[in-house]
mmCIF file of C-alpha atoms in Angstrom:
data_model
loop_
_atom_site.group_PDB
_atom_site.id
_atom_site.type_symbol
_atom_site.label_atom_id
_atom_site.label_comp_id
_atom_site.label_asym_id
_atom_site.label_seq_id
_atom_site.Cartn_x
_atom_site.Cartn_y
_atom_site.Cartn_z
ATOM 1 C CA UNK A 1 0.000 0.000 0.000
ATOM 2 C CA UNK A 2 3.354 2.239 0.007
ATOM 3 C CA UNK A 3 2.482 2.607 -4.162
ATOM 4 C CA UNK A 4 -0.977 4.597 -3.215
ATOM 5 C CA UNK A 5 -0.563 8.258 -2.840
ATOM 6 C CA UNK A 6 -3.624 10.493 -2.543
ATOM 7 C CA UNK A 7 -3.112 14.005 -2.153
ATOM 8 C CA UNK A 8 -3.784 16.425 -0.595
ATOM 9 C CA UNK A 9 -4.087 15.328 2.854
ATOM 10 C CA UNK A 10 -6.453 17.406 3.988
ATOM 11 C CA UNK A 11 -8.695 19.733 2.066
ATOM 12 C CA UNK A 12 -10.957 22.488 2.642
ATOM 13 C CA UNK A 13 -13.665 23.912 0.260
ATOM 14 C CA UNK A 14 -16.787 26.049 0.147
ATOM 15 C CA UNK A 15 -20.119 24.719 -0.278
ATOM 16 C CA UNK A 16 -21.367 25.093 -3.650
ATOM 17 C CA UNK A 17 -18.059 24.245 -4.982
ATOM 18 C CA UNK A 18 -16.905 20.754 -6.512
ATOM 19 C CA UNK A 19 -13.804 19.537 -5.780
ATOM 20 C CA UNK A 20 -11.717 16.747 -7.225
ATOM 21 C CA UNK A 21 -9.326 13.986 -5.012
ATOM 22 C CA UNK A 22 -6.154 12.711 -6.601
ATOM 23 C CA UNK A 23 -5.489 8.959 -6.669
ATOM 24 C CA UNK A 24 -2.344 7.533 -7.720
ATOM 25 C CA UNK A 25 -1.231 4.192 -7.847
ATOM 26 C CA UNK A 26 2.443 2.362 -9.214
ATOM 27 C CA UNK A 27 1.126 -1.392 -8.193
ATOM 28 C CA UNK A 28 0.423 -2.255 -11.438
ATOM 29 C CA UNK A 29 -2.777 -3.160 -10.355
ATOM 30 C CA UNK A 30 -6.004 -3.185 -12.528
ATOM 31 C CA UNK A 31 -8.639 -2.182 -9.987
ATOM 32 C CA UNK A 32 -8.891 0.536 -8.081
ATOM 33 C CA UNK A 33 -11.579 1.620 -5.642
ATOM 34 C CA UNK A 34 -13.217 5.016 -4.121
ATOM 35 C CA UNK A 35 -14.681 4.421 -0.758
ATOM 36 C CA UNK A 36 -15.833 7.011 2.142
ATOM 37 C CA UNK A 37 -15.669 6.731 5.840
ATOM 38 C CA UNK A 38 -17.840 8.660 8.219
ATOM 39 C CA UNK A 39 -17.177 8.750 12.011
ATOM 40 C CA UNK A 40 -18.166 5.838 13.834
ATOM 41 C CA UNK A 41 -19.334 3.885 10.395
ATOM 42 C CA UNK A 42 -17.583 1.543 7.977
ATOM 43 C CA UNK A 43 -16.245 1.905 4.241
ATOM 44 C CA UNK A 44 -18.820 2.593 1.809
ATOM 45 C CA UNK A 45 -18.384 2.083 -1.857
ATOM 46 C CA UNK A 46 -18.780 4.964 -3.941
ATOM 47 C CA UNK A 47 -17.090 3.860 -7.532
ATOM 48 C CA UNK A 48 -15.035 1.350 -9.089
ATOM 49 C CA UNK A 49 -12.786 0.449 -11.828
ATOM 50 C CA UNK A 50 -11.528 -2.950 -12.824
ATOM 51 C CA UNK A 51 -9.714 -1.765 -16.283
ATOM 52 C CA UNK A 52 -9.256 1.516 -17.722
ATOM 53 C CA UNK A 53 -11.847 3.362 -19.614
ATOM 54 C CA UNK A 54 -14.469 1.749 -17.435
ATOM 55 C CA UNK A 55 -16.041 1.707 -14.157
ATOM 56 C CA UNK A 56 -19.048 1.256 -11.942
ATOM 57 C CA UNK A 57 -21.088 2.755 -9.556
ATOM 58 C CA UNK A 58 -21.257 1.407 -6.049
ATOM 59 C CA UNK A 59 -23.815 1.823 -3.494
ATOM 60 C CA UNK A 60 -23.314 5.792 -2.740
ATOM 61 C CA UNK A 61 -22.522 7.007 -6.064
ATOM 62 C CA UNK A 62 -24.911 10.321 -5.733
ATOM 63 C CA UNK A 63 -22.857 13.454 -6.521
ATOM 64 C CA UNK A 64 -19.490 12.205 -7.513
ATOM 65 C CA UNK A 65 -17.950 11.261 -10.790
ATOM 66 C CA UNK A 66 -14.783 9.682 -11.799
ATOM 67 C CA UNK A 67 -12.943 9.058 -14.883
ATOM 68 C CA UNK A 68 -10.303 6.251 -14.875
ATOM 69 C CA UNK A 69 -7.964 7.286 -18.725
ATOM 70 C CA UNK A 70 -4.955 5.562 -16.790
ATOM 71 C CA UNK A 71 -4.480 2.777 -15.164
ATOM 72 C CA UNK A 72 -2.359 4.272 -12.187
ATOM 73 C CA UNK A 73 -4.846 7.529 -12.194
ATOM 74 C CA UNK A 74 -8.550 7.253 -10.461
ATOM 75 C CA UNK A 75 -10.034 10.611 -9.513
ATOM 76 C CA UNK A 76 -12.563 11.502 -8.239
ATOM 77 C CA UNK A 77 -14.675 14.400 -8.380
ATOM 78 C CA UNK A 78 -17.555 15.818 -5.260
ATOM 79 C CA UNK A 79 -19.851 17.568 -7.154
ATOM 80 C CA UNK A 80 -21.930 20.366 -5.463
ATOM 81 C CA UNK A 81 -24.884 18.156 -5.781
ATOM 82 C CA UNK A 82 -23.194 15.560 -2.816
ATOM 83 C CA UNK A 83 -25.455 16.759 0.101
ATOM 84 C CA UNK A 84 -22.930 15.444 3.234
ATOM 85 C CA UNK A 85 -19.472 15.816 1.282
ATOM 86 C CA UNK A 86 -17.608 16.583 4.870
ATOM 87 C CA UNK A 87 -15.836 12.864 5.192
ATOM 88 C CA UNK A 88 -12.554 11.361 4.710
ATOM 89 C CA UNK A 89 -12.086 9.635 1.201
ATOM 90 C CA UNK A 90 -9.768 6.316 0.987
ATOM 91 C CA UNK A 91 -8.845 5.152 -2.386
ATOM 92 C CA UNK A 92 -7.794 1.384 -2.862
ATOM 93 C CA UNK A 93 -6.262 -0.421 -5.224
ATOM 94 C CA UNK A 94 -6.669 -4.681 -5.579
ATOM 95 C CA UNK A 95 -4.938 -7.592 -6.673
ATOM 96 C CA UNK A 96 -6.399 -10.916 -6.291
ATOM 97 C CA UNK A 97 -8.808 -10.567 -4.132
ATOM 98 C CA UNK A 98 -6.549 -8.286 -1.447
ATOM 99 C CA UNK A 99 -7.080 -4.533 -1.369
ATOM 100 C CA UNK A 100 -4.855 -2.209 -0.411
ATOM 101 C CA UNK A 101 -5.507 1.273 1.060
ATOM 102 C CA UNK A 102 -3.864 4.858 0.578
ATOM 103 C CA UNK A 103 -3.418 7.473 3.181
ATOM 104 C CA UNK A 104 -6.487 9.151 2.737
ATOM 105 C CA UNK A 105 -7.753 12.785 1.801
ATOM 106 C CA UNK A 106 -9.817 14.238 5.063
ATOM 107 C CA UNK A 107 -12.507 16.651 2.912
ATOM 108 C CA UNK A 108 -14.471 19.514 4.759
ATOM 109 C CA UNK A 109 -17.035 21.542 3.311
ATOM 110 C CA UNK A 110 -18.651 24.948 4.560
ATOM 111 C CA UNK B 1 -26.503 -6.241 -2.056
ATOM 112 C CA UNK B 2 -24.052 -7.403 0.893
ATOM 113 C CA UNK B 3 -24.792 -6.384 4.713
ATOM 114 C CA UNK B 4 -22.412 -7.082 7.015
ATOM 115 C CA UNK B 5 -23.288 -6.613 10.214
ATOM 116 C CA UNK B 6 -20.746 -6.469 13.473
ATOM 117 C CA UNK B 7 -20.336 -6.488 16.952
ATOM 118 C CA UNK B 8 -19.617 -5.360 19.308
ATOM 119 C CA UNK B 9 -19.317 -1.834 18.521
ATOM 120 C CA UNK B 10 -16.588 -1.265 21.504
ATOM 121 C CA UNK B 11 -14.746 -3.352 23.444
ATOM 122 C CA UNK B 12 -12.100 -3.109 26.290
ATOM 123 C CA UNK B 13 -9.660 -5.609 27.069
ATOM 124 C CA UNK B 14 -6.723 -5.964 29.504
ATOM 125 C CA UNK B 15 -3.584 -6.628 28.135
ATOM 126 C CA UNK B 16 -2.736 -10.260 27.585
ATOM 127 C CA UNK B 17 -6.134 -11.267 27.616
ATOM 128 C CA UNK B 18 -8.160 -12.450 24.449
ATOM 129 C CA UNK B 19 -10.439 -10.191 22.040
ATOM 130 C CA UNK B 20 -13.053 -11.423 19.668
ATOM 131 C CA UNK B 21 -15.346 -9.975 17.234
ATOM 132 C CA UNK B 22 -18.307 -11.312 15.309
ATOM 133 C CA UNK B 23 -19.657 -10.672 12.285
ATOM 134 C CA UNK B 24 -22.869 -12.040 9.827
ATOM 135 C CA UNK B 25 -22.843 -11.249 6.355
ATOM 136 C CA UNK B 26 -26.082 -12.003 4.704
ATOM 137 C CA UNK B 27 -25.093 -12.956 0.413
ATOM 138 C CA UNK B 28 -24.476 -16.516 0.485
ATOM 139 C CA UNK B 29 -22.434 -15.862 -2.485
ATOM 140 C CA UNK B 30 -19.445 -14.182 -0.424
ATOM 141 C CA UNK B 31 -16.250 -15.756 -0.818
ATOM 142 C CA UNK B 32 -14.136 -13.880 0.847
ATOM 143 C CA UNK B 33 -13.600 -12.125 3.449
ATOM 144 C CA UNK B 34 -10.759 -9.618 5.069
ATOM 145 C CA UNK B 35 -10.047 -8.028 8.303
ATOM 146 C CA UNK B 36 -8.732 -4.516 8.934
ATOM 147 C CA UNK B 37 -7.373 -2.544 11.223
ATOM 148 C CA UNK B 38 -7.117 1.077 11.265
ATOM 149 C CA UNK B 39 -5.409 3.387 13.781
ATOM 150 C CA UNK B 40 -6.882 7.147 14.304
ATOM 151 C CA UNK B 41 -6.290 8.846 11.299
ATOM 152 C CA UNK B 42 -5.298 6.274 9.319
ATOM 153 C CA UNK B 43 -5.311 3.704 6.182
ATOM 154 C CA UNK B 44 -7.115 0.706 7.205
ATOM 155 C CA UNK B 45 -3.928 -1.962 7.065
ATOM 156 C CA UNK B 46 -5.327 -5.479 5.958
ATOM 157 C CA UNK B 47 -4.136 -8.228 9.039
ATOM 158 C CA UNK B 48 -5.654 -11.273 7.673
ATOM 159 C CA UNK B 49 -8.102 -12.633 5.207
ATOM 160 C CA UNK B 50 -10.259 -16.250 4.516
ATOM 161 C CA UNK B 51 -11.893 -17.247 1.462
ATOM 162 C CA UNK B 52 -14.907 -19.418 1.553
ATOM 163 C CA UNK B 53 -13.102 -22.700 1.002
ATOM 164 C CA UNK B 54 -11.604 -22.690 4.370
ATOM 165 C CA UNK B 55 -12.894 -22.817 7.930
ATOM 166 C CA UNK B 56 -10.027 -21.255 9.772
ATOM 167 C CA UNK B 57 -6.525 -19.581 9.259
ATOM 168 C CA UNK B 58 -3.998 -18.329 11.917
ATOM 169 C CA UNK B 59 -1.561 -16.031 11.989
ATOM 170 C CA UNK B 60 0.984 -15.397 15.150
ATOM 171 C CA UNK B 61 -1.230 -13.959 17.741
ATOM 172 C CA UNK B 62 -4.476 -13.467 15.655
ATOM 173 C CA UNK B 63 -6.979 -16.029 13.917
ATOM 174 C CA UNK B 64 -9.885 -16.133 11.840
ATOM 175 C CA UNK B 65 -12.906 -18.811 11.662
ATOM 176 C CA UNK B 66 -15.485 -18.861 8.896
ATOM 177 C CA UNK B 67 -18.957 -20.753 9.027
ATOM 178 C CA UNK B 68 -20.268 -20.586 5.870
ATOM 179 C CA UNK B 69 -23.651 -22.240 6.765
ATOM 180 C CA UNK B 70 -24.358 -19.988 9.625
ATOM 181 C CA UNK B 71 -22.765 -16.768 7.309
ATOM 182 C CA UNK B 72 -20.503 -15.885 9.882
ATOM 183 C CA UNK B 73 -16.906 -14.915 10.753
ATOM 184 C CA UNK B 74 -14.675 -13.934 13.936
ATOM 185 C CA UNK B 75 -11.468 -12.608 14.411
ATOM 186 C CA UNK B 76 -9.759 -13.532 17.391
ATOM 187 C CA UNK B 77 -6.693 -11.856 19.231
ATOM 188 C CA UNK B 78 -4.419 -13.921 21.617
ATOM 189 C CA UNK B 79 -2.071 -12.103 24.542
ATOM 190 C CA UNK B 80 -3.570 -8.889 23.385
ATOM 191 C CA UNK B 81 -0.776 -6.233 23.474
ATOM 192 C CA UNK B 82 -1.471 -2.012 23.862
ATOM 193 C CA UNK B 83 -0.770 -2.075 20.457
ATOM 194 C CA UNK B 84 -3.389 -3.875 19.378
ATOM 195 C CA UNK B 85 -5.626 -0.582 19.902
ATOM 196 C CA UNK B 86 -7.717 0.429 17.182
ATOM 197 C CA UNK B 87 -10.864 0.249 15.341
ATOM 198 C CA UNK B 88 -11.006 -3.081 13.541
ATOM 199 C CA UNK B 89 -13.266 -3.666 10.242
ATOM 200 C CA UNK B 90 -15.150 -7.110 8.911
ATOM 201 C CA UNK B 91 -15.415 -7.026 5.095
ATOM 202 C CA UNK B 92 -17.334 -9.804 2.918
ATOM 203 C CA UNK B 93 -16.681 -10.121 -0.995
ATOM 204 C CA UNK B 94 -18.638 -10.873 -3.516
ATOM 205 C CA UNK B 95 -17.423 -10.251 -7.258
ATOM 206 C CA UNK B 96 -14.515 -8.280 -6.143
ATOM 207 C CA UNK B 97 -15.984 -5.926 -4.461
ATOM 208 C CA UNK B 98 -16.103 -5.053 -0.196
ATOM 209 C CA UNK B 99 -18.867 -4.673 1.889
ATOM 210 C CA UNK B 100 -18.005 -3.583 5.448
ATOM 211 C CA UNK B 101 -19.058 -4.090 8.862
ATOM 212 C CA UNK B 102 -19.404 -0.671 10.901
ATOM 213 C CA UNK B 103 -16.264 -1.340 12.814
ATOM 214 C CA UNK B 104 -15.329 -2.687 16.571
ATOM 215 C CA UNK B 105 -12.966 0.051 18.413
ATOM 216 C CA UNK B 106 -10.662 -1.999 20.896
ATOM 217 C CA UNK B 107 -9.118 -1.156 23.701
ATOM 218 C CA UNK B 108 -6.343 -2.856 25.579
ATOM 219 C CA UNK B 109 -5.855 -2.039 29.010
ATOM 220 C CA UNK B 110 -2.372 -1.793 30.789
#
């Protein structure tokens, strides 16, 4: 998980505005992941890509987009129309059937 | 889809005694299924994993047991160490992708 970077660490934005989180990966793996944690809950999917050029929603897709035009890039992209975008947003990238985190990018929105 | 649910929530230990959590998935179709660990403010590290084919797997101080028919898992932790503070996360698999349980924060007592 040392081959994940996500920058920035932490990032602050307006309401209203949208705001895209860097992914970066040099695993060589296919799939990569976009998942978001909220205090006191567990991971929940928002996308996924198994190959480039394509990917799926997952269960909170709502007001983010992603592209994937590389295989080590996955952004993503809050849209103003994400209601609760205040969270911290883990991006993970698989092989087999192992995932592997990256550091994180801890969002806040006023 | 996939709901995983754990428990407990919290749970406080003191050192060198034993630690388990529980958790029920509900797709029969799972095959996998991972445990994490993830210290305040950071990546959730993967500590061990079972697929479906296997009933239990070990690893130094911490196991893992798997009953498929009843669709549930446990982690276990051995000799538990101040270290082994943190929030720890059930995950169940099905076609590559994670659904997670809502976490159990341990605490080990001195």
């Amino acid at each position: 998980d040392g081959g994940i970077t996500q920058s920035p660490k932490y990032l602050f934005r307006k309401e209203g505005q949208n705001v895209t989180l860097s992914c970066e990966q040099n695993l060589n793996h296919d799939a990569m992941y976009w998942y978001r944690q909220d205090p006191g809950q567990g991971l929940r999917l928002i996308y996924y890509s198994q190959i480039v050029n394509d990917f799926q929603k997952g269960d909170i897709a709502e007001g983010y987009s992603v592209s994937r035009e590389k295989k080590e890039s996955f952004p993503l992209t809050v849209t103003s129309a994400q209601k609760n975008p205040t969270a911290f947003y883990l991006c993970a990238t698989q092989t087999g059937y192992e995932q592997y985190f990256g550091p994180g990018t801890r969002l806040t929105v006023t | 889809g996939e709901n995983v649910e754990q428990h407990p929530s919290t749970l406080s230990v003191q050192e060198g005694d034993s630690a388990v959590i529980k958790c029920t998935y509900s797709d029969s179709a799972s095959n996998y299924f991972p445990w994490y660990k993830q210290e305040l403010g950071k990546r959730p590290q993967l500590i061990i994993d079972i697929r479906s084919n296997v009933g239990e797997k070990k690893d130094q101080r911490i196991a893992v047991t798997l009953n498929k028919t009843a669709k549930h898992f446990s982690l276990h932790i051995t000799e538990t160490q101040p270290e082994d503070s943190a929030v720890y996360f059930c995950a169940a698999s099905r076609d590559y992708k994670l659904s997670f349980g809502a976490g159990t924060t341990v605490t080990v007592r001195a």
